[in-house]
Amino acid sequence: MAWGSSSSSSSSSSNYDVFLSFRGEDTRHAFTGHLYKALHDKGIHTFIDDEKLQRGEQITRALMEAIQDSRVAITVLSQNYASSSFCLDELATILHCHQRKRLLVIPVFYKVDPSDVRHQKGSYAEALEKLETRFQHDPEKLQKWKMALKQVADLSGYHFKEGDGYEFKFIEKIVERVSREINPRTLHVADYPVGLESRVLDVRRLLDAGSDDGVHMIGIHGMGGLGKSTLARAVYNELIIAEKFDGFCFLANVREKSDKKDGLEHLQRILLSEILGEKNISLTSTQQGISIIQSRLKGKKVLLILDDVNTHGQLQAIGRRDWFGPGSKIIITTRDEQLLAYHEVNETYEMKELNQKDALQLLTWNAFKKEKADPTYVEVLHRVVAYASGLPLALEVIGSHLVGKSIEAWESAIKQYKRIPKKEILDVLTVSFDALEEEEQKVFLDIACCLKGWTLTEVEHILPGLYDDCMKHNIGVLVEKSLIKVSWGDGVVNMHDLIQDMGRRIDQQRSSKEPGKRRRLWLTKDIIQVLDDNSGTSEIQMISLDLSLSEKETTIDWNGNAFRKIKNLKILFIRNGTCHMQVISKLHYVIWVPWLKEEVQEAKGSEI
């Protein structure tokens, strides 16, 4: 599979990009020679025979292998092409490879009418008459040559007439077409594509399940950092090599680019330019772009990747199903599953975290640049894998930062990451948070700081005390944007550990430096400080005290005065501790979990 970046000659197993078939006496030192140089200057690996090869009656085995090992054959059909039995045998071999779908054939009618070739008229009729005399004992060969001439004339190609203009401009068109065909802009996928192959196969199965009669759309969704874009690039490379499209385009970073001035028009220009092969496309508005895309691309079979989409407007401007021709394939990557449903994308693929084996391998490759690490690092590698919880982004970032480091440096780094996660990781994850509405952000922070691990029923029962009665909507949005997950079996609300770290980090950054003036208190040291110092304020609405990591039972002894100033406290969670205190504020809920036994009870000025 073509995982990495690729040049024109490396994205296929072919030895040559182009095989040139021509009548040496007609064009070798003129048109074909100029065409060969133009191809060579573009870096297109082109086979051209030497003058000795065409002196024999039959093509050699080496020449036949060169045809078979090429991706494109250009047949320069000149005035005297048919007078050479060698050229006709070569043409028949080329057409045989073409029929087996192994070779693209581009005919060039150089100063000869295509109808003369198709119907064997003019100089082609004269040449074949002479060959009939020479090969009258082999009528099957003659018939094969005539059929090859008819078939090649029926293919889409280029016609240069005498006095038609500059030859170099004509050659430029051919080279541009060949460049598009043999170098279909494959993309760099990943330095270490661990665990990717099976995912590509899964997405290909979804795509192949669709009918060629319509436009097949699929969505790849999941939280940030899982490798959705990486998977899309790998699938894109597979498709442009394996299938025939009229055009293809990978629109990367749609979210980021559309936020800029004239962003959507810029994306529309890229789409039109990539698929039509035209430069300097001018658009005055998004609406004009929509109209032009509809009219210019409606009949074309295209491959389109819309990467990192986050709004309906982006899909409406650059990716509607009815804009493209039958057989088109459109892949959308997004963190927001609801976007796919709104856009009627019925086939979806959810990105999952890497399993432990693949996570360990990805970390090893990034940190040690080889498949296996020194055995002395095994324990610390497993600790990093546990911390990253299968997130490829975290494994790649951490691995790259610890290349060549000692075990002691790894140990120190792990402690640091647990205290302050890497900014490179948090920046990617924070994008999903920034896309939320204000109340949705608050609900997410409540869950990240205090409610991770509670059931959906409990969360929907607890939080309305802080918000209006629209909790189901808020929770639904968080699920759709891949920020939280609700397990099917027990209905537990959960999130990736690094997503939780991101949420708690945001809560710290947005909150006052004084713990007593924060909305949420969830760090044990902050809670103890506020209650010991009696420094709480009316800003505090939620306290979550988790003593589950204590090796022995912890007794907390505060009197009611500790809560007297916390007038707006709505929710108090105490996990794994014995607590003796009098709560005098009006609590909406008290949730007390002594020694893993969960109890939920209403409390209004009650004693616990």
Coordinates of C-alpha atoms in Angstrom, one line a residue:
M1 CA 0.0 0.0 0.0
A2 CA 1.2 3.5 -0.8
W3 CA 1.5 4.9 2.7
G4 CA 4.3 7.4 2.2
S5 CA 4.9 10.3 -0.1
S6 CA 5.5 9.2 -3.6
S7 CA 7.1 10.4 -6.9
S8 CA 5.7 9.6 -10.3
S9 CA 7.7 6.5 -10.6
S10 CA 7.3 5.2 -7.1
S11 CA 3.5 5.1 -6.7
S12 CA 3.3 2.0 -8.8
S13 CA 5.3 -1.1 -9.4
S14 CA 5.9 -0.1 -13.1
N15 CA 9.5 0.4 -14.2
Y16 CA 8.5 3.2 -16.6
D17 CA 6.0 6.0 -16.5
V18 CA 5.7 6.3 -20.2
F19 CA 6.5 4.2 -23.3
L20 CA 6.9 6.1 -26.5
S21 CA 5.8 4.3 -29.7
F22 CA 6.7 6.1 -33.0
R23 CA 8.1 5.8 -36.5
G24 CA 11.7 6.7 -36.1
E25 CA 12.3 7.9 -39.6
D26 CA 9.3 10.3 -39.3
T27 CA 9.7 12.0 -35.9
R28 CA 12.6 10.7 -33.8
H29 CA 14.8 13.8 -34.4
A30 CA 11.9 16.3 -34.4
F31 CA 8.5 16.0 -32.7
T32 CA 9.1 12.8 -30.7
G33 CA 12.5 13.9 -29.6
H34 CA 11.1 17.2 -28.3
L35 CA 8.3 15.3 -26.6
Y36 CA 10.8 12.9 -24.9
K37 CA 12.8 15.9 -23.6
A38 CA 9.7 17.6 -22.3
L39 CA 8.7 14.5 -20.4
H40 CA 12.2 13.9 -19.1
D41 CA 12.5 17.5 -17.9
K42 CA 9.3 17.0 -15.9
G43 CA 10.8 14.1 -14.1
I44 CA 8.6 11.5 -16.0
H45 CA 10.6 8.3 -16.5
T46 CA 10.1 7.6 -20.2
F47 CA 11.2 4.7 -22.4
I48 CA 12.4 5.5 -25.8
D49 CA 14.2 2.9 -28.0
D50 CA 17.5 3.4 -29.8
E51 CA 17.6 3.5 -33.5
K52 CA 18.9 -0.1 -33.8
L53 CA 15.8 -1.7 -32.3
Q54 CA 13.4 -0.8 -35.2
R55 CA 15.6 -2.3 -37.9
G56 CA 14.3 -5.9 -37.2
E57 CA 11.1 -7.5 -38.2
Q58 CA 9.8 -8.3 -34.7
I59 CA 9.8 -6.5 -31.4
T60 CA 12.2 -8.0 -28.9
R61 CA 11.3 -9.5 -25.6
A62 CA 13.0 -6.6 -23.8
L63 CA 10.9 -4.2 -25.8
M64 CA 7.7 -6.1 -24.9
E65 CA 8.6 -6.1 -21.2
A66 CA 9.2 -2.4 -21.4
I67 CA 5.6 -2.0 -22.7
Q68 CA 4.2 -4.2 -20.0
D69 CA 6.2 -2.4 -17.3
S70 CA 5.0 1.0 -18.3
R71 CA 2.0 2.9 -17.0
V72 CA 1.2 5.0 -20.1
A73 CA 1.9 4.5 -23.8
I74 CA 2.0 7.4 -26.1
T75 CA 1.6 6.4 -29.7
V76 CA 2.8 9.0 -32.2
L77 CA 0.8 8.2 -35.3
S78 CA 2.6 9.9 -38.1
Q79 CA 2.3 9.8 -41.9
N80 CA 4.4 6.7 -42.4
Y81 CA 3.7 4.9 -39.1
A82 CA 1.7 2.1 -40.7
S83 CA 4.5 1.4 -43.2
S84 CA 6.5 -0.3 -40.5
S85 CA 5.4 -3.8 -39.5
F86 CA 7.6 -3.3 -36.4
C87 CA 5.5 -0.3 -35.4
L88 CA 2.2 -2.2 -36.0
D89 CA 3.4 -5.2 -33.9
E90 CA 4.3 -2.7 -31.2
L91 CA 0.9 -1.0 -31.4
A92 CA -0.9 -4.4 -31.2
T93 CA 1.1 -5.3 -28.1
I94 CA 0.2 -1.9 -26.6
L95 CA -3.5 -2.3 -27.3
H96 CA -3.4 -5.9 -25.8
C97 CA -2.0 -4.5 -22.5
H98 CA -4.6 -1.7 -22.7
Q99 CA -7.5 -4.1 -22.9
R100 CA -6.2 -5.9 -19.9
K101 CA -6.5 -2.6 -18.0
R102 CA -2.8 -2.5 -17.3
L103 CA -1.8 0.4 -19.6
L104 CA -3.3 3.8 -20.4
V105 CA -2.9 4.6 -24.1
I106 CA -2.8 8.2 -25.4
P107 CA -2.7 8.5 -29.2
V108 CA -1.1 11.5 -30.8
F109 CA -2.2 12.1 -34.4
Y110 CA 0.8 14.0 -35.8
K111 CA 0.0 15.6 -39.1
V112 CA -2.4 12.8 -40.0
D113 CA -6.2 12.7 -39.8
P114 CA -7.6 10.3 -37.1
S115 CA -10.2 9.1 -39.6
D116 CA -7.4 7.9 -41.9
V117 CA -6.0 5.8 -39.1
R118 CA -9.5 4.5 -38.0
H119 CA -10.6 3.6 -41.5
Q120 CA -7.1 3.0 -43.0
K121 CA -7.3 5.7 -45.7
G122 CA -4.7 7.9 -47.3
S123 CA -1.1 7.0 -46.5
Y124 CA -2.4 4.3 -44.1
A125 CA -4.3 2.6 -46.9
E126 CA -1.2 2.7 -49.2
A127 CA 1.0 1.3 -46.4
L128 CA -1.3 -1.6 -45.7
E129 CA -1.6 -2.5 -49.3
K130 CA 2.2 -3.0 -49.5
L131 CA 2.1 -5.0 -46.3
E132 CA -0.6 -7.3 -47.6
T133 CA 1.7 -8.3 -50.4
R134 CA 4.6 -9.0 -48.0
F135 CA 2.4 -10.8 -45.4
Q136 CA -0.2 -12.5 -47.6
H137 CA 0.7 -15.8 -46.0
D138 CA -0.4 -14.4 -42.6
P139 CA -3.8 -12.8 -42.9
E140 CA -4.4 -13.0 -39.1
K141 CA -1.5 -10.7 -38.5
L142 CA -2.8 -8.2 -41.1
Q143 CA -6.3 -8.3 -39.4
K144 CA -4.7 -7.8 -36.0
W145 CA -2.9 -4.6 -37.3
K146 CA -6.0 -3.2 -38.8
M147 CA -8.0 -3.8 -35.7
A148 CA -5.2 -2.2 -33.6
L149 CA -5.3 0.9 -35.8
K150 CA -9.1 1.2 -35.5
Q151 CA -8.9 0.7 -31.7
V152 CA -6.2 3.3 -31.1
A153 CA -8.1 5.9 -33.3
D154 CA -11.2 5.4 -31.1
L155 CA -9.3 6.4 -28.0
S156 CA -9.2 10.0 -26.6
G157 CA -6.0 11.7 -27.7
Y158 CA -4.4 14.7 -29.4
H159 CA -4.4 15.9 -33.0
F160 CA -1.8 18.2 -34.4
K161 CA -2.5 19.5 -37.9
E162 CA 0.0 21.1 -40.3
G163 CA 0.1 24.8 -39.5
D164 CA -1.8 24.3 -36.3
G165 CA 0.5 26.5 -34.2
Y166 CA 3.5 26.0 -32.1
E167 CA 4.5 22.4 -31.5
F168 CA 6.0 23.2 -28.1
K169 CA 2.5 24.4 -26.9
F170 CA 1.0 21.2 -28.2
I171 CA 3.6 19.1 -26.4
E172 CA 2.9 21.0 -23.2
K173 CA -0.7 19.8 -23.3
I174 CA 0.4 16.2 -23.7
V175 CA 3.0 16.4 -20.9
E176 CA 0.4 18.0 -18.6
R177 CA -2.1 15.2 -19.2
V178 CA 0.6 12.6 -18.7
S179 CA 1.7 14.2 -15.5
R180 CA -1.8 14.1 -14.1
E181 CA -2.2 10.4 -15.1
I182 CA 1.1 9.0 -13.9
N183 CA 1.7 11.3 -10.9
P184 CA -1.8 11.6 -9.3
R185 CA -0.5 13.7 -6.4
T186 CA -0.2 10.9 -3.9
L187 CA 0.2 12.3 -0.4
H188 CA 2.5 11.6 2.4
V189 CA 0.6 9.5 4.9
A190 CA 2.7 8.9 8.0
D191 CA 6.3 8.2 8.9
Y192 CA 5.1 5.1 10.8
P193 CA 1.7 3.9 9.6
V194 CA 1.1 1.5 12.5
G195 CA -2.3 -0.1 12.6
L196 CA -3.4 1.7 9.5
E197 CA -3.8 -1.1 7.0
S198 CA -6.8 -2.7 8.5
R199 CA -8.5 0.7 8.9
V200 CA -7.9 1.4 5.2
L201 CA -9.5 -1.9 4.3
D202 CA -12.5 -1.2 6.5
V203 CA -13.1 2.2 4.8
R204 CA -12.5 0.6 1.3
R205 CA -15.2 -1.9 2.1
L206 CA -17.7 0.9 2.9
L207 CA -16.8 2.6 -0.3
D208 CA -17.0 -0.5 -2.4
A209 CA -20.4 -1.3 -1.0
G210 CA -21.9 1.6 -2.9
S211 CA -23.3 1.4 -6.4
D212 CA -21.3 2.9 -9.3
D213 CA -24.6 4.5 -10.5
G214 CA -24.6 7.2 -7.9
V215 CA -22.3 9.3 -5.7
H216 CA -21.0 7.4 -2.7
M217 CA -20.4 9.4 0.5
I218 CA -18.8 8.2 3.7
G219 CA -17.8 10.0 6.9
I220 CA -14.9 9.3 9.2
H221 CA -15.5 10.7 12.7
G222 CA -13.9 10.7 16.1
M223 CA -12.1 12.8 18.6
G224 CA -9.0 14.9 17.7
G225 CA -5.6 13.2 17.5
L226 CA -6.9 9.7 16.5
G227 CA -5.6 10.0 12.9
K228 CA -8.7 10.7 10.9
S229 CA -6.8 12.8 8.4
T230 CA -4.0 10.2 8.2
L231 CA -6.5 7.5 7.4
A232 CA -8.2 9.7 4.7
R233 CA -4.8 10.3 3.0
A234 CA -4.0 6.6 3.0
V235 CA -7.5 5.8 1.4
Y236 CA -7.0 8.7 -1.1
N237 CA -3.7 7.2 -2.2
E238 CA -5.1 3.8 -2.6
L239 CA -8.1 5.0 -4.7
I240 CA -6.2 7.3 -7.1
I241 CA -3.9 4.4 -8.0
A242 CA -6.5 1.6 -8.1
E243 CA -9.4 3.4 -9.7
K244 CA -10.1 5.7 -12.7
F245 CA -11.5 9.1 -11.9
D246 CA -12.0 12.2 -14.1
G247 CA -10.4 14.2 -11.3
F248 CA -9.5 14.1 -7.6
C249 CA -8.9 16.6 -4.9
F250 CA -7.9 16.4 -1.2
L251 CA -9.0 19.5 0.6
A252 CA -7.0 19.5 3.8
N253 CA -7.7 21.6 6.9
V254 CA -11.1 22.7 5.8
R255 CA -11.9 24.1 9.3
E256 CA -8.8 26.2 9.5
K257 CA -8.8 27.5 5.9
S258 CA -12.5 28.4 5.8
D259 CA -12.0 30.6 8.9
K260 CA -9.8 32.9 6.9
K261 CA -11.0 35.8 4.7
D262 CA -12.6 34.5 1.6
G263 CA -11.9 31.0 3.0
L264 CA -14.7 29.2 1.3
E265 CA -14.1 30.8 -2.1
H266 CA -10.4 29.8 -1.7
L267 CA -11.5 26.2 -1.1
Q268 CA -13.8 26.3 -4.1
R269 CA -11.0 27.6 -6.3
I270 CA -8.8 24.7 -5.2
L271 CA -11.5 22.2 -5.9
L272 CA -12.2 23.5 -9.4
S273 CA -8.5 23.9 -10.2
E274 CA -7.5 20.4 -9.0
I275 CA -10.3 18.6 -10.8
L276 CA -10.4 20.6 -14.0
G277 CA -6.7 21.1 -14.3
E278 CA -7.1 24.9 -14.8
K279 CA -5.2 27.7 -13.2
N280 CA -6.2 31.2 -12.2
I281 CA -9.9 30.4 -11.5
S282 CA -11.6 33.6 -10.4
L283 CA -14.6 33.7 -8.0
T284 CA -16.4 36.7 -6.7
S285 CA -18.5 34.9 -4.1
T286 CA -19.3 31.6 -2.5
Q287 CA -22.6 31.6 -4.3
Q288 CA -20.8 32.0 -7.7
G289 CA -18.5 29.2 -6.7
I290 CA -21.4 26.9 -5.9
S291 CA -23.0 27.6 -9.3
I292 CA -19.7 27.0 -11.2
I293 CA -19.0 23.7 -9.3
Q294 CA -22.5 22.5 -10.1
S295 CA -22.2 23.3 -13.9
R296 CA -18.6 22.2 -14.4
L297 CA -18.4 19.1 -12.3
K298 CA -21.9 17.6 -12.6
G299 CA -20.9 14.9 -15.1
K300 CA -17.5 14.1 -13.8
K301 CA -16.5 11.0 -11.7
V302 CA -14.4 12.5 -9.0
L303 CA -12.7 11.5 -5.8
L304 CA -13.0 14.3 -3.2
I305 CA -11.7 14.3 0.4
L306 CA -13.0 17.0 2.7
D307 CA -10.7 16.9 5.7
D308 CA -11.5 18.3 9.2
V309 CA -15.0 19.7 8.5
N310 CA -16.8 21.4 11.4
T311 CA -19.7 23.4 10.0
H312 CA -22.7 22.8 7.8
G313 CA -21.7 25.9 5.7
Q314 CA -18.5 24.2 4.6
L315 CA -20.3 21.2 3.3
Q316 CA -22.9 23.3 1.6
A317 CA -20.2 25.3 -0.2
I318 CA -17.9 22.5 -1.3
G319 CA -19.3 19.1 -1.0
R320 CA -22.9 18.4 -2.0
R321 CA -23.7 15.0 -3.3
D322 CA -25.7 16.1 -6.3
W323 CA -22.8 18.2 -7.8
F324 CA -20.8 15.2 -9.1
G325 CA -21.2 12.5 -11.6
P326 CA -22.0 8.7 -11.2
G327 CA -19.2 6.7 -9.5
S328 CA -17.9 9.7 -7.5
K329 CA -16.6 9.0 -4.0
I330 CA -16.6 11.7 -1.3
I331 CA -15.0 11.2 2.1
I332 CA -15.6 13.6 5.0
T333 CA -13.5 13.6 8.2
T334 CA -14.9 15.4 11.2
R335 CA -15.1 15.4 15.0
D336 CA -18.8 16.1 14.8
E337 CA -21.0 13.1 13.9
Q338 CA -24.1 15.2 13.7
L339 CA -22.7 17.0 10.7
L340 CA -22.6 13.8 8.8
A341 CA -26.2 13.0 9.7
Y342 CA -27.3 16.5 8.6
H343 CA -25.5 16.1 5.3
E344 CA -27.2 12.6 4.8
V345 CA -24.0 10.7 5.0
N346 CA -25.4 7.3 6.0
E347 CA -22.2 5.3 5.9
T348 CA -19.8 6.3 8.7
Y349 CA -16.6 4.9 10.2
E350 CA -15.8 5.7 13.8
M351 CA -12.1 6.1 14.6
K352 CA -11.0 4.2 17.7
E353 CA -7.9 4.4 19.8
L354 CA -5.0 2.1 19.0
N355 CA -4.9 -1.2 20.9
Q356 CA -2.0 -1.7 23.3
K357 CA 0.1 -3.7 20.8
D358 CA -0.1 -1.1 18.1
A359 CA 0.3 1.8 20.5
L360 CA 3.5 0.3 21.9
Q361 CA 4.8 -0.2 18.3
L362 CA 4.0 3.3 17.3
L363 CA 5.7 4.8 20.4
T364 CA 8.7 2.6 19.8
W365 CA 9.1 3.6 16.2
N366 CA 8.8 7.3 17.1
A367 CA 11.2 7.2 20.0
F368 CA 13.8 4.7 18.7
K369 CA 13.3 4.7 14.9
K370 CA 13.1 0.9 14.8
E371 CA 10.6 -1.8 15.5
K372 CA 12.0 -3.0 18.9
A373 CA 13.4 -1.0 21.8
D374 CA 16.1 -1.8 24.3
P375 CA 14.5 -4.3 26.7
T376 CA 15.5 -2.1 29.6
Y377 CA 12.9 0.5 28.4
V378 CA 10.0 -1.9 28.3
E379 CA 8.5 -0.9 31.6
V380 CA 8.7 2.8 31.0
L381 CA 7.3 2.4 27.4
H382 CA 4.2 0.6 28.8
R383 CA 3.7 3.5 31.3
V384 CA 3.7 6.0 28.4
V385 CA 1.3 3.8 26.5
A386 CA -1.0 3.7 29.5
Y387 CA -0.9 7.5 29.8
A388 CA -1.6 8.1 26.1
S389 CA -4.6 5.7 26.2
G390 CA -4.2 4.7 22.5
L391 CA -4.1 8.3 21.1
P392 CA -1.7 8.3 18.2
L393 CA -1.1 12.0 18.5
A394 CA 0.1 11.7 22.1
L395 CA 2.3 8.7 21.2
E396 CA 3.9 10.5 18.3
V397 CA 4.5 13.7 20.2
I398 CA 5.9 12.0 23.3
G399 CA 8.0 9.6 21.3
S400 CA 9.6 12.3 19.2
H401 CA 10.4 14.4 22.3
L402 CA 12.2 11.5 24.1
V403 CA 14.4 10.3 21.2
G404 CA 17.8 9.4 22.6
K405 CA 16.8 10.1 26.2
S406 CA 17.8 8.0 29.2
I407 CA 15.4 5.9 31.2
E408 CA 15.7 8.5 34.0
A409 CA 14.7 11.2 31.5
W410 CA 11.6 9.2 30.4
E411 CA 10.6 8.7 34.1
S412 CA 10.9 12.4 34.7
A413 CA 9.0 13.3 31.5
I414 CA 6.1 11.0 32.4
K415 CA 5.7 12.7 35.8
Q416 CA 5.7 16.1 34.0
Y417 CA 3.2 15.0 31.4
K418 CA 0.8 13.8 34.1
R419 CA 1.1 17.2 35.8
I420 CA 1.1 19.4 32.7
P421 CA 0.2 17.6 29.4
K422 CA 2.2 18.6 26.3
K423 CA 0.8 21.8 24.7
E424 CA 1.0 20.2 21.2
I425 CA -1.5 17.6 22.3
L426 CA -3.8 19.9 24.2
D427 CA -3.9 22.4 21.3
V428 CA -5.3 19.7 19.0
L429 CA -7.9 18.5 21.5
T430 CA -9.0 22.0 22.5
V431 CA -10.3 22.7 19.0
S432 CA -13.4 20.5 19.8
F433 CA -14.0 22.5 23.1
D434 CA -13.7 25.8 21.3
A435 CA -16.5 24.8 18.9
L436 CA -19.0 24.4 21.7
E437 CA -21.6 27.0 22.8
E438 CA -21.1 28.6 26.2
E439 CA -23.4 26.3 28.2
E440 CA -22.2 23.2 26.4
Q441 CA -18.6 24.2 27.4
K442 CA -19.8 24.5 31.1
V443 CA -21.4 21.1 31.0
F444 CA -18.3 19.6 29.4
L445 CA -16.1 21.1 32.2
D446 CA -18.5 19.8 34.9
I447 CA -18.1 16.3 33.5
A448 CA -14.4 16.5 33.0
C449 CA -13.8 17.9 36.5
C450 CA -16.3 16.0 38.5
L451 CA -18.7 13.7 36.7
K452 CA -16.6 11.4 34.6
G453 CA -17.6 7.8 35.4
W454 CA -21.1 8.6 36.5
T455 CA -24.1 7.1 34.6
L456 CA -26.0 9.2 32.0
T457 CA -29.1 8.9 34.2
E458 CA -27.2 10.4 37.2
V459 CA -25.6 13.1 35.1
E460 CA -29.0 14.2 33.6
H461 CA -30.5 14.1 37.1
I462 CA -27.8 16.1 38.8
L463 CA -26.8 18.9 36.4
P464 CA -30.3 20.5 35.8
G465 CA -29.8 22.1 39.2
L466 CA -27.2 24.3 37.5
Y467 CA -28.8 24.9 34.1
D468 CA -32.1 25.2 32.4
D469 CA -33.8 21.9 31.5
C470 CA -31.9 21.2 28.2
M471 CA -29.4 18.7 29.6
K472 CA -30.2 15.9 27.0
H473 CA -29.4 18.4 24.2
N474 CA -26.1 19.4 25.8
I475 CA -25.0 15.8 26.5
G476 CA -26.0 14.9 22.9
V477 CA -23.8 17.6 21.5
L478 CA -20.8 16.5 23.5
V479 CA -21.3 12.9 22.2
E480 CA -21.7 14.1 18.6
K481 CA -18.5 16.1 18.8
S482 CA -16.5 13.1 20.2
L483 CA -15.8 14.8 23.5
I484 CA -17.6 12.2 25.7
K485 CA -18.9 8.7 25.2
V486 CA -21.8 6.9 26.7
S487 CA -21.3 3.1 26.9
W488 CA -24.2 1.0 25.6
G489 CA -24.2 -1.5 28.4
D490 CA -24.2 0.4 31.6
G491 CA -24.7 3.9 30.3
V492 CA -21.6 5.3 32.0
V493 CA -20.4 8.7 30.8
N494 CA -16.8 8.6 30.0
M495 CA -14.1 10.4 28.0
H496 CA -10.5 9.9 26.9
D497 CA -8.0 10.6 29.7
L498 CA -6.3 13.3 27.7
I499 CA -9.6 14.9 26.9
Q500 CA -10.3 15.0 30.6
D501 CA -6.8 16.5 31.2
M502 CA -7.6 19.1 28.5
G503 CA -10.9 20.0 30.3
R504 CA -9.3 20.3 33.7
R505 CA -6.5 22.4 32.2
I506 CA -9.0 24.8 30.7
D507 CA -10.9 25.0 34.0
Q508 CA -7.7 26.0 35.8
Q509 CA -6.8 28.6 33.2
R510 CA -10.2 30.2 33.2
S511 CA -10.7 30.1 36.9
S512 CA -9.5 32.5 39.6
K513 CA -6.0 31.9 41.1
E514 CA -7.8 31.9 44.5
P515 CA -9.5 28.5 44.9
G516 CA -12.3 30.0 47.0
K517 CA -13.5 32.1 44.0
R518 CA -13.8 29.2 41.5
R519 CA -17.0 27.6 40.2
R520 CA -15.7 24.1 40.6
L521 CA -13.3 22.7 43.2
W522 CA -11.9 19.3 42.3
L523 CA -8.3 19.3 43.5
T524 CA -8.1 17.8 47.0
K525 CA -5.5 20.4 48.1
D526 CA -7.6 23.3 46.9
I527 CA -10.7 21.9 48.7
I528 CA -8.9 21.3 52.0
Q529 CA -7.4 24.8 51.8
V530 CA -10.8 26.5 51.2
L531 CA -12.5 24.6 54.0
D532 CA -9.7 24.8 56.5
D533 CA -9.2 28.5 55.9
N534 CA -12.9 29.2 55.6
S535 CA -12.1 31.1 52.4
G536 CA -15.0 29.9 50.2
T537 CA -17.2 32.3 48.4
S538 CA -20.6 32.4 46.7
E539 CA -18.8 31.6 43.4
I540 CA -18.4 28.0 44.3
Q541 CA -21.2 25.8 42.9
M542 CA -19.6 22.3 42.8
I543 CA -17.2 20.5 45.0
S544 CA -15.8 17.1 44.1
L545 CA -13.6 15.5 46.8
D546 CA -12.0 12.3 45.6
L547 CA -10.0 10.4 48.3
S548 CA -10.0 7.1 46.4
L549 CA -6.2 7.2 46.0
S550 CA -5.6 7.3 49.8
E551 CA -4.0 4.1 51.2
K552 CA -6.2 4.3 54.3
E553 CA -9.5 5.8 55.3
T554 CA -9.3 9.5 55.6
T555 CA -11.4 11.4 58.1
I556 CA -12.3 15.0 57.3
D557 CA -13.6 17.0 60.3
W558 CA -15.1 20.4 59.5
N559 CA -17.9 22.2 61.2
G560 CA -20.7 24.0 59.4
N561 CA -18.8 27.3 59.4
A562 CA -16.6 26.0 56.6
F563 CA -19.6 26.2 54.2
R564 CA -21.2 29.3 55.6
K565 CA -19.8 31.6 52.9
I566 CA -20.4 29.0 50.1
K567 CA -24.0 30.2 49.7
N568 CA -24.5 29.0 46.1
L569 CA -23.1 25.5 46.5
K570 CA -25.4 23.1 44.5
I571 CA -23.5 19.9 44.3
L572 CA -21.1 18.2 46.7
F573 CA -19.4 14.9 45.9
I574 CA -17.3 13.0 48.5
R575 CA -15.7 9.8 47.4
N576 CA -14.0 7.3 49.7
G577 CA -13.8 9.2 52.9
T578 CA -15.5 9.4 56.3
C579 CA -16.8 12.9 56.7
H580 CA -18.2 14.6 59.9
M581 CA -19.7 18.0 59.2
Q582 CA -22.8 20.0 59.1
V583 CA -23.9 21.4 55.8
I584 CA -25.9 24.5 56.3
S585 CA -26.0 25.8 52.7
K586 CA -28.9 24.7 50.5
L587 CA -27.5 21.8 48.5
H588 CA -29.2 20.5 45.4
Y589 CA -27.6 17.1 45.9
V590 CA -25.1 15.5 48.2
I591 CA -23.3 12.5 46.7
W592 CA -21.4 10.6 49.3
V593 CA -19.4 7.5 48.4
P594 CA -17.9 5.9 51.5
W595 CA -15.4 3.2 50.5
L596 CA -16.7 2.7 46.9
K597 CA -20.3 2.3 48.0
E598 CA -22.2 4.9 46.1
E599 CA -25.2 6.7 47.7
V600 CA -27.1 9.5 46.2
Q601 CA -29.3 11.5 48.5
E602 CA -31.2 14.8 48.6
A603 CA -30.0 17.2 51.3
K604 CA -31.2 20.6 52.4
G605 CA -29.4 21.7 55.5
S606 CA -29.0 18.1 56.6
E607 CA -26.3 16.5 58.7
I608 CA -24.1 13.9 57.0

